Amino acid sequence: LLIYKRYGQEMSVFKYPSYSMLLTCLEVPPSDSARMSDAQVKGAGVLLDSWILSPERAEVIQTAAALVFESCLVSPLNAEELVTEGGVSVLEQLLRFYVDATLSIESSKESQRTVKSLHAAHATIIDLVHTVGGVSFFESGRAALLALDTVSDLCINWRRCIDGTLQIKTNSSLLKKYALEGIANFAHEAELQSHLVKSG
């Protein structure tokens, strides 16, 4: 991650070699997906046992998401490779989990117990929005978004990043900026425009 941040120009001529391994770090485990469903019935407290919301794991995911972003930033070829490796689906699922978890936990009395995890989750959400928004600049990226069964959910969460529904206190203006940039890229595809309009 530090190499990409400090030597982006030099690294731009090299294709990132391990997206499949990196994306494995960002996958939402089935057990955590199940807890997300349970939270709608039993309350946000069940999310506190989620593996990817544990402080240690949340920091690992934050670092991995930042690396995905930085590697795509230095080279369009990396962005294309990320799409080829199925990265859009993985990033969307993680974004959806973190957005839903943030909304659930912050509306409950459990937020004080998960401050550190939520802080890491919020930083990850910003990187995910920036990366997905950037990848959607490419036709292949927009095609990957449209291929998602959850593209409507993505657009709803995208709106939440802009309209204040998602209460991120640190760098909220940056999140809105990246989300708006993403919308500009989404708008090149009529079907994505339609999903965005339906999302409100």
mmCIF file of C-alpha atoms in Angstrom:
data_model
loop_
_atom_site.group_PDB
_atom_site.id
_atom_site.type_symbol
_atom_site.label_atom_id
_atom_site.label_comp_id
_atom_site.label_asym_id
_atom_site.label_seq_id
_atom_site.Cartn_x
_atom_site.Cartn_y
_atom_site.Cartn_z
ATOM 1 C CA LEU A 1 0.000 0.000 0.000
ATOM 2 C CA LEU A 2 2.809 2.407 0.905
ATOM 3 C CA ILE A 3 4.628 1.573 -2.319
ATOM 4 C CA TYR A 4 1.570 2.511 -4.409
ATOM 5 C CA LYS A 5 1.078 5.722 -2.426
ATOM 6 C CA ARG A 6 4.712 6.824 -2.674
ATOM 7 C CA TYR A 7 5.697 5.470 -6.076
ATOM 8 C CA GLY A 8 2.457 5.558 -8.031
ATOM 9 C CA GLN A 9 4.049 6.753 -11.260
ATOM 10 C CA GLU A 10 6.690 4.060 -11.196
ATOM 11 C CA MET A 11 4.142 1.353 -10.354
ATOM 12 C CA SER A 12 1.759 2.431 -13.117
ATOM 13 C CA VAL A 13 3.647 0.362 -15.705
ATOM 14 C CA PHE A 14 3.148 -2.853 -13.732
ATOM 15 C CA LYS A 15 -0.087 -4.814 -13.508
ATOM 16 C CA TYR A 16 -1.102 -5.670 -9.974
ATOM 17 C CA PRO A 17 -0.546 -9.457 -9.819
ATOM 18 C CA SER A 18 -2.798 -10.703 -7.025
ATOM 19 C CA TYR A 19 -6.344 -9.336 -7.202
ATOM 20 C CA SER A 20 -7.825 -12.791 -6.684
ATOM 21 C CA MET A 21 -5.972 -13.108 -3.372
ATOM 22 C CA LEU A 22 -6.698 -9.510 -2.357
ATOM 23 C CA LEU A 23 -10.409 -9.862 -3.106
ATOM 24 C CA THR A 24 -10.551 -12.932 -0.876
ATOM 25 C CA CYS A 25 -9.752 -10.602 2.039
ATOM 26 C CA LEU A 26 -12.755 -8.439 1.123
ATOM 27 C CA GLU A 27 -15.398 -11.141 0.740
ATOM 28 C CA VAL A 28 -18.281 -11.094 3.218
ATOM 29 C CA PRO A 29 -18.427 -14.525 4.900
ATOM 30 C CA PRO A 30 -21.787 -16.350 4.632
ATOM 31 C CA SER A 31 -22.088 -16.283 8.423
ATOM 32 C CA ASP A 32 -21.934 -12.473 8.448
ATOM 33 C CA SER A 33 -24.450 -12.228 5.613
ATOM 34 C CA ALA A 34 -26.787 -14.395 7.694
ATOM 35 C CA ARG A 35 -26.339 -12.089 10.696
ATOM 36 C CA MET A 36 -27.329 -9.151 8.506
ATOM 37 C CA SER A 37 -30.633 -10.868 7.797
ATOM 38 C CA ASP A 38 -31.081 -11.749 11.483
ATOM 39 C CA ALA A 39 -30.474 -8.114 12.457
ATOM 40 C CA GLN A 40 -33.664 -7.083 10.689
ATOM 41 C CA VAL A 41 -35.621 -9.287 13.099
ATOM 42 C CA LYS A 42 -33.522 -9.510 16.262
ATOM 43 C CA GLY A 43 -31.934 -6.067 16.237
ATOM 44 C CA ALA A 44 -28.476 -4.685 15.487
ATOM 45 C CA GLY A 45 -26.926 -6.401 18.504
ATOM 46 C CA VAL A 46 -26.434 -9.614 16.537
ATOM 47 C CA LEU A 47 -24.066 -7.742 14.232
ATOM 48 C CA LEU A 48 -21.571 -7.239 17.027
ATOM 49 C CA ASP A 49 -20.423 -10.830 16.582
ATOM 50 C CA SER A 50 -19.790 -10.361 12.866
ATOM 51 C CA TRP A 51 -16.269 -11.363 11.963
ATOM 52 C CA ILE A 52 -15.713 -8.457 9.595
ATOM 53 C CA LEU A 53 -16.931 -5.966 12.205
ATOM 54 C CA SER A 54 -14.363 -7.061 14.777
ATOM 55 C CA PRO A 55 -11.838 -4.225 15.244
ATOM 56 C CA GLU A 56 -8.878 -6.307 14.093
ATOM 57 C CA ARG A 57 -10.582 -7.652 10.972
ATOM 58 C CA ALA A 58 -12.112 -4.271 10.123
ATOM 59 C CA GLU A 59 -8.628 -2.752 10.004
ATOM 60 C CA VAL A 60 -7.364 -5.526 7.705
ATOM 61 C CA ILE A 61 -10.314 -4.951 5.378
ATOM 62 C CA GLN A 62 -9.729 -1.195 5.479
ATOM 63 C CA THR A 63 -6.118 -1.698 4.388
ATOM 64 C CA ALA A 64 -7.084 -4.178 1.641
ATOM 65 C CA ALA A 65 -9.767 -1.841 0.287
ATOM 66 C CA ALA A 66 -7.296 1.043 0.284
ATOM 67 C CA LEU A 67 -4.820 -1.100 -1.686
ATOM 68 C CA VAL A 68 -7.482 -1.933 -4.263
ATOM 69 C CA PHE A 69 -8.193 1.760 -4.667
ATOM 70 C CA GLU A 70 -4.544 2.863 -4.861
ATOM 71 C CA SER A 71 -3.644 0.139 -7.375
ATOM 72 C CA CYS A 72 -6.542 1.126 -9.644
ATOM 73 C CA LEU A 73 -5.680 4.800 -9.250
ATOM 74 C CA VAL A 74 -2.201 4.433 -10.715
ATOM 75 C CA SER A 75 -3.224 2.412 -13.781
ATOM 76 C CA PRO A 76 -6.410 1.945 -15.849
ATOM 77 C CA LEU A 77 -5.133 -1.544 -16.693
ATOM 78 C CA ASN A 78 -5.462 -2.474 -13.033
ATOM 79 C CA ALA A 79 -9.053 -1.231 -12.994
ATOM 80 C CA GLU A 80 -9.823 -3.429 -15.988
ATOM 81 C CA GLU A 81 -8.100 -6.393 -14.320
ATOM 82 C CA LEU A 82 -10.144 -5.842 -11.157
ATOM 83 C CA VAL A 83 -13.331 -6.104 -13.219
ATOM 84 C CA THR A 84 -12.088 -9.247 -14.960
ATOM 85 C CA GLU A 85 -11.368 -10.883 -11.584
ATOM 86 C CA GLY A 86 -14.954 -10.279 -10.427
ATOM 87 C CA GLY A 87 -13.960 -7.450 -8.127
ATOM 88 C CA VAL A 88 -17.045 -5.318 -8.710
ATOM 89 C CA SER A 89 -19.323 -7.949 -7.193
ATOM 90 C CA VAL A 90 -17.062 -8.387 -4.149
ATOM 91 C CA LEU A 91 -16.776 -4.638 -3.548
ATOM 92 C CA GLU A 92 -20.523 -4.108 -3.916
ATOM 93 C CA GLN A 93 -21.325 -6.859 -1.419
ATOM 94 C CA LEU A 94 -18.886 -5.429 1.129
ATOM 95 C CA LEU A 95 -20.249 -1.922 0.596
ATOM 96 C CA ARG A 96 -23.797 -3.173 1.096
ATOM 97 C CA PHE A 97 -22.852 -4.983 4.315
ATOM 98 C CA TYR A 98 -21.042 -1.999 5.794
ATOM 99 C CA VAL A 99 -23.771 0.475 4.846
ATOM 100 C CA ASP A 100 -26.518 -1.736 6.281
ATOM 101 C CA ALA A 101 -24.461 -2.475 9.396
ATOM 102 C CA THR A 102 -23.718 1.213 9.940
ATOM 103 C CA LEU A 103 -27.367 2.170 9.644
ATOM 104 C CA SER A 104 -28.482 -0.671 11.916
ATOM 105 C CA ILE A 105 -25.907 -0.110 14.640
ATOM 106 C CA GLU A 106 -26.143 3.681 14.719
ATOM 107 C CA SER A 107 -29.909 3.475 15.149
ATOM 108 C CA SER A 108 -29.495 1.161 18.134
ATOM 109 C CA LYS A 109 -27.968 1.468 21.603
ATOM 110 C CA GLU A 110 -24.988 -0.610 20.583
ATOM 111 C CA SER A 111 -22.984 2.087 18.803
ATOM 112 C CA GLN A 112 -20.656 2.849 21.696
ATOM 113 C CA ARG A 113 -19.446 -0.771 21.686
ATOM 114 C CA THR A 114 -18.444 -0.645 18.045
ATOM 115 C CA VAL A 115 -16.951 2.821 17.615
ATOM 116 C CA LYS A 116 -13.557 1.522 16.471
ATOM 117 C CA SER A 117 -15.079 -0.951 14.017
ATOM 118 C CA LEU A 118 -17.459 1.642 12.613
ATOM 119 C CA HIS A 119 -14.621 4.100 12.126
ATOM 120 C CA ALA A 120 -12.739 1.519 10.055
ATOM 121 C CA ALA A 121 -15.947 0.602 8.213
ATOM 122 C CA HIS A 122 -16.590 4.257 7.348
ATOM 123 C CA ALA A 123 -13.071 4.672 5.953
ATOM 124 C CA THR A 124 -13.600 1.492 3.913
ATOM 125 C CA ILE A 125 -16.936 2.744 2.571
ATOM 126 C CA ILE A 126 -15.191 5.861 1.243
ATOM 127 C CA ASP A 127 -12.529 3.763 -0.521
ATOM 128 C CA LEU A 128 -15.155 1.388 -1.911
ATOM 129 C CA VAL A 129 -17.283 4.207 -3.307
ATOM 130 C CA HIS A 130 -14.213 5.846 -4.825
ATOM 131 C CA THR A 131 -13.055 2.576 -6.403
ATOM 132 C CA VAL A 132 -16.443 1.459 -7.752
ATOM 133 C CA GLY A 133 -17.112 4.968 -9.016
ATOM 134 C CA GLY A 134 -13.733 5.033 -10.753
ATOM 135 C CA VAL A 135 -14.093 1.569 -12.276
ATOM 136 C CA SER A 136 -17.480 2.605 -13.683
ATOM 137 C CA PHE A 137 -15.631 5.057 -15.925
ATOM 138 C CA PHE A 138 -14.892 2.049 -18.105
ATOM 139 C CA GLU A 139 -17.534 0.313 -20.203
ATOM 140 C CA SER A 140 -16.521 -3.038 -18.729
ATOM 141 C CA GLY A 141 -16.993 -1.617 -15.220
ATOM 142 C CA ARG A 142 -20.501 -0.384 -16.010
ATOM 143 C CA ALA A 143 -21.335 -3.733 -17.612
ATOM 144 C CA ALA A 144 -20.179 -5.472 -14.414
ATOM 145 C CA LEU A 145 -22.472 -3.232 -12.357
ATOM 146 C CA LEU A 146 -25.446 -4.007 -14.576
ATOM 147 C CA ALA A 147 -24.705 -7.720 -14.277
ATOM 148 C CA LEU A 148 -25.200 -7.546 -10.490
ATOM 149 C CA ASP A 149 -28.430 -8.970 -9.109
ATOM 150 C CA THR A 150 -28.159 -6.231 -6.479
ATOM 151 C CA VAL A 151 -27.656 -3.241 -8.790
ATOM 152 C CA SER A 152 -30.814 -1.621 -7.371
ATOM 153 C CA ASP A 153 -29.431 -1.988 -3.843
ATOM 154 C CA LEU A 154 -26.166 -0.454 -5.003
ATOM 155 C CA CYS A 155 -27.966 2.606 -6.352
ATOM 156 C CA ILE A 156 -29.961 2.985 -3.127
ATOM 157 C CA ASN A 157 -26.756 2.850 -1.088
ATOM 158 C CA TRP A 158 -25.166 5.299 -3.512
ATOM 159 C CA ARG A 159 -28.002 7.736 -2.778
ATOM 160 C CA ARG A 160 -27.476 7.217 0.946
ATOM 161 C CA CYS A 161 -23.865 8.328 0.521
ATOM 162 C CA ILE A 162 -25.098 11.662 -0.826
ATOM 163 C CA ASP A 163 -28.359 12.519 0.954
ATOM 164 C CA GLY A 164 -27.057 12.306 4.528
ATOM 165 C CA THR A 165 -28.794 9.049 5.410
ATOM 166 C CA LEU A 166 -25.382 7.535 6.055
ATOM 167 C CA GLN A 167 -24.001 9.445 9.024
ATOM 168 C CA ILE A 168 -20.252 9.458 8.448
ATOM 169 C CA LYS A 169 -18.756 12.236 10.536
ATOM 170 C CA THR A 170 -15.201 12.008 9.194
ATOM 171 C CA ASN A 171 -14.695 12.952 5.541
ATOM 172 C CA SER A 172 -18.434 12.998 4.774
ATOM 173 C CA SER A 173 -17.855 15.676 2.138
ATOM 174 C CA LEU A 174 -15.254 13.449 0.489
ATOM 175 C CA LEU A 175 -17.726 10.554 0.409
ATOM 176 C CA LYS A 176 -20.319 12.763 -1.285
ATOM 177 C CA LYS A 177 -17.735 13.973 -3.797
ATOM 178 C CA TYR A 178 -16.741 10.439 -4.777
ATOM 179 C CA ALA A 179 -20.370 9.326 -4.970
ATOM 180 C CA LEU A 180 -21.219 12.239 -7.280
ATOM 181 C CA GLU A 181 -18.223 11.433 -9.464
ATOM 182 C CA GLY A 182 -19.490 7.867 -9.641
ATOM 183 C CA ILE A 183 -22.932 9.037 -10.725
ATOM 184 C CA ALA A 184 -21.318 10.984 -13.570
ATOM 185 C CA ASN A 185 -19.757 7.730 -14.760
ATOM 186 C CA PHE A 186 -22.922 5.680 -14.178
ATOM 187 C CA ALA A 187 -24.833 8.168 -16.323
ATOM 188 C CA HIS A 188 -23.038 6.992 -19.462
ATOM 189 C CA GLU A 189 -25.281 3.912 -19.310
ATOM 190 C CA ALA A 190 -29.025 4.476 -19.765
ATOM 191 C CA GLU A 191 -29.988 1.447 -17.685
ATOM 192 C CA LEU A 192 -27.855 2.617 -14.772
ATOM 193 C CA GLN A 193 -29.489 6.036 -15.060
ATOM 194 C CA SER A 194 -32.855 4.353 -14.713
ATOM 195 C CA HIS A 195 -31.754 2.484 -11.564
ATOM 196 C CA LEU A 196 -30.436 5.717 -10.061
ATOM 197 C CA VAL A 197 -33.726 7.523 -10.736
ATOM 198 C CA LYS A 198 -35.718 4.700 -9.159
ATOM 199 C CA SER A 199 -33.462 4.802 -6.084
ATOM 200 C CA GLY A 200 -34.697 8.316 -5.365
#
